[in-house]
Amino acid sequence: AKGAGRNRYSYFTPTLQVAALSRMRLTNDLRSALKGEQFELYFQPIVHLESGAIHKAEALIRWNHPQRGIVSPLEFIPLAESSGLIIEIGEWVFREAARWVQHWRQSYHPDFQISLNQSPLEFQREGGSYDGWLQHLQALALPGQSLVVEITEGLLLDASNAVSTRLLQLRDAGIQVALDDFGTGYSSLSYLKKFDIDYLKIDRSFTRNLAPDSSDMALSEAIIVMAHKLDLKVIAEGVETPEQRDLLATAGCDYGQGYLFAKPMPATQFDAFLRDNAMP
Ligand code: C2E
Ligand code: CA
Ligand code: CA
Ligand code: CA
């Protein structure tokens, strides 16, 4: 037993230490990333399925780490949250998105709209409000409808008033709200009538298994019908094949997003993509 104990120590502890150390290093690097301009905002088109028009895009952050190359947001957003850096990063994302949506509204389509992801911590930030955002939008002569904030279902289960207060602030400013990853979380539908939401994003896990008469097809159809009755538009995530696109369009889904149309790309590339591939 003693030997096993020692074994456990020599085997597991260093592994945990290595993992913790690497998280610590990455968190430290994250601090200098903002100053070092290592973040980049990528854009992925959101396509109106009936017309093919592209008047929306989702902004997705990328980190060009000097040694490690591109680090996925799935890896660094949790570290940004636990270290509190997410607030500053979110402000940077907002400003970049505002700059680019202004450009695409002027050069491409007057109603162009960009979605931003807000993690629960950003959305509920203490004391903070969206006043700074409003002032910045006003300075750029942008209406609130230039932006959509994407939040996840879990937030809406929060019984406190903080979340509904935040949602009302956004609504007053004209900023729209999308419910991201819909169907993966808590699937309590009562909050859909309680809060004023504009878009439902059907999670990729449903889109992936779409086939005629499949259970995911039935679920997606039900979500679309319900959303429309509640006056919400539906965006399907992770559209990778023409068949998925066609099934979704037939089911009445409003918008699609996914590799079939384009992968997320840097702003300058997205600029060229809009010019080459889409009719305004
Ligand atoms: P999300 O909001 O659900 O974003 C969609 C993810 O699906 C993106 O991953 C996108 O690249 C990927 N995707 C798009 N189309 C397809 C497809 O057809 N097939 C597949 N397999 N994947 C597709 P990404 O960019 O790695 O972002 C991961 C997550 O990181 C996002 O999930 C979001 O939760 C978070 N995130 C990204 N940018 C930000 C940000 O600026 N702020 C915050 N708070 N979170 C962010
Ligand atoms: Ca999203
Ligand atoms: Ca999503
Ligand atoms: Ca609404």
mmCIF file of N, CA, C and O in Angstrom, residues 91 94-95 98 125 127-140 147 169 173 175:
data_model
loop_
_atom_site.group_PDB
_atom_site.id
_atom_site.type_symbol
_atom_site.label_atom_id
_atom_site.label_comp_id
_atom_site.label_asym_id
_atom_site.label_seq_id
_atom_site.Cartn_x
_atom_site.Cartn_y
_atom_site.Cartn_z
ATOM 1 N N GLU A 91 -14.159 44.011 -23.982
ATOM 2 C CA GLU A 91 -14.196 45.405 -24.435
ATOM 3 C C GLU A 91 -13.445 45.558 -25.759
ATOM 4 O O GLU A 91 -13.871 46.290 -26.652
ATOM 5 N N PHE A 94 -15.627 44.158 -28.472
ATOM 6 C CA PHE A 94 -16.697 45.096 -28.795
ATOM 7 C C PHE A 94 -16.196 46.210 -29.721
ATOM 8 O O PHE A 94 -16.825 46.544 -30.722
ATOM 9 N N ARG A 95 -15.034 46.782 -29.382
ATOM 10 C CA ARG A 95 -14.534 47.908 -30.182
ATOM 11 C C ARG A 95 -14.147 47.489 -31.594
ATOM 12 O O ARG A 95 -14.423 48.196 -32.562
ATOM 13 N N ALA A 98 -17.351 46.918 -33.499
ATOM 14 C CA ALA A 98 -17.999 48.183 -33.843
ATOM 15 C C ALA A 98 -17.302 48.826 -35.045
ATOM 16 O O ALA A 98 -17.945 49.312 -35.976
ATOM 17 N N ARG A 125 -21.328 41.365 -15.428
ATOM 18 C CA ARG A 125 -20.270 42.136 -14.750
ATOM 19 C C ARG A 125 -20.848 43.120 -13.735
ATOM 20 O O ARG A 125 -21.769 43.884 -14.030
ATOM 21 N N GLY A 127 -21.631 46.018 -11.355
ATOM 22 C CA GLY A 127 -21.527 47.474 -11.428
ATOM 23 C C GLY A 127 -21.512 47.995 -12.850
ATOM 24 O O GLY A 127 -21.963 49.095 -13.115
ATOM 25 N N GLY A 128 -20.989 47.178 -13.748
ATOM 26 C CA GLY A 128 -20.864 47.626 -15.130
ATOM 27 C C GLY A 128 -22.222 47.768 -15.789
ATOM 28 O O GLY A 128 -23.200 47.170 -15.366
ATOM 29 N N SER A 129 -22.282 48.581 -16.801
ATOM 30 C CA SER A 129 -23.496 48.674 -17.589
ATOM 31 C C SER A 129 -23.055 48.777 -19.042
ATOM 32 O O SER A 129 -21.869 48.735 -19.339
ATOM 33 N N TYR A 130 -24.000 48.917 -19.916
ATOM 34 C CA TYR A 130 -23.646 49.044 -21.318
ATOM 35 C C TYR A 130 -23.544 50.515 -21.743
ATOM 36 O O TYR A 130 -23.527 50.809 -22.925
ATOM 37 N N ASP A 131 -23.470 51.419 -20.770
ATOM 38 C CA ASP A 131 -23.386 52.844 -21.106
ATOM 39 C C ASP A 131 -22.186 53.159 -21.995
ATOM 40 O O ASP A 131 -22.290 53.901 -22.966
ATOM 41 N N GLY A 132 -21.042 52.566 -21.639
ATOM 42 C CA GLY A 132 -19.827 52.800 -22.423
ATOM 43 C C GLY A 132 -20.011 52.359 -23.865
ATOM 44 O O GLY A 132 -19.568 53.039 -24.795
ATOM 45 N N TRP A 133 -20.670 51.243 -24.033
ATOM 46 C CA TRP A 133 -20.942 50.742 -25.380
ATOM 47 C C TRP A 133 -21.798 51.739 -26.154
ATOM 48 O O TRP A 133 -21.529 52.041 -27.302
ATOM 49 N N LEU A 134 -22.831 52.229 -25.484
ATOM 50 C CA LEU A 134 -23.753 53.143 -26.147
ATOM 51 C C LEU A 134 -23.051 54.398 -26.613
ATOM 52 O O LEU A 134 -23.251 54.873 -27.728
ATOM 53 N N GLN A 135 -22.210 54.938 -25.705
ATOM 54 C CA GLN A 135 -21.476 56.149 -26.065
ATOM 55 C C GLN A 135 -20.586 55.901 -27.268
ATOM 56 O O GLN A 135 -20.505 56.709 -28.188
ATOM 57 N N HIS A 136 -19.928 54.741 -27.249
ATOM 58 C CA HIS A 136 -19.028 54.429 -28.353
ATOM 59 C C HIS A 136 -19.809 54.271 -29.670
ATOM 60 O O HIS A 136 -19.391 54.773 -30.710
ATOM 61 N N LEU A 137 -20.937 53.580 -29.605
ATOM 62 C CA LEU A 137 -21.756 53.404 -30.811
ATOM 63 C C LEU A 137 -22.218 54.765 -31.336
ATOM 64 O O LEU A 137 -22.192 55.026 -32.543
ATOM 65 N N GLN A 138 -22.637 55.618 -30.403
ATOM 66 C CA GLN A 138 -23.097 56.944 -30.813
ATOM 67 C C GLN A 138 -21.985 57.735 -31.491
ATOM 68 O O GLN A 138 -22.215 58.388 -32.510
ATOM 69 N N ALA A 139 -20.785 57.626 -30.923
ATOM 70 C CA ALA A 139 -19.645 58.342 -31.505
ATOM 71 C C ALA A 139 -19.378 57.866 -32.935
ATOM 72 O O ALA A 139 -18.909 58.630 -33.778
ATOM 73 N N LEU A 140 -19.669 56.593 -33.199
ATOM 74 C CA LEU A 140 -19.465 56.059 -34.553
ATOM 75 C C LEU A 140 -20.723 56.196 -35.409
ATOM 76 O O LEU A 140 -20.778 55.698 -36.529
ATOM 77 N N LEU A 147 -25.541 45.593 -33.618
ATOM 78 C CA LEU A 147 -24.949 44.511 -32.844
ATOM 79 C C LEU A 147 -25.990 43.547 -32.288
ATOM 80 O O LEU A 147 -27.121 43.932 -31.987
ATOM 81 N N GLN A 169 -31.465 46.688 -20.513
ATOM 82 C CA GLN A 169 -30.514 47.731 -20.936
ATOM 83 C C GLN A 169 -30.175 47.574 -22.409
ATOM 84 O O GLN A 169 -30.140 48.549 -23.159
ATOM 85 N N ALA A 173 -31.244 50.024 -25.685
ATOM 86 C CA ALA A 173 -30.233 50.560 -26.598
ATOM 87 C C ALA A 173 -30.455 50.085 -28.029
ATOM 88 O O ALA A 173 -29.764 50.515 -28.944
ATOM 89 N N ILE A 175 -29.892 47.077 -29.051
ATOM 90 C CA ILE A 175 -29.016 45.935 -29.334
ATOM 91 C C ILE A 175 -29.841 44.655 -29.224
ATOM 92 O O ILE A 175 -30.641 44.497 -28.296
#
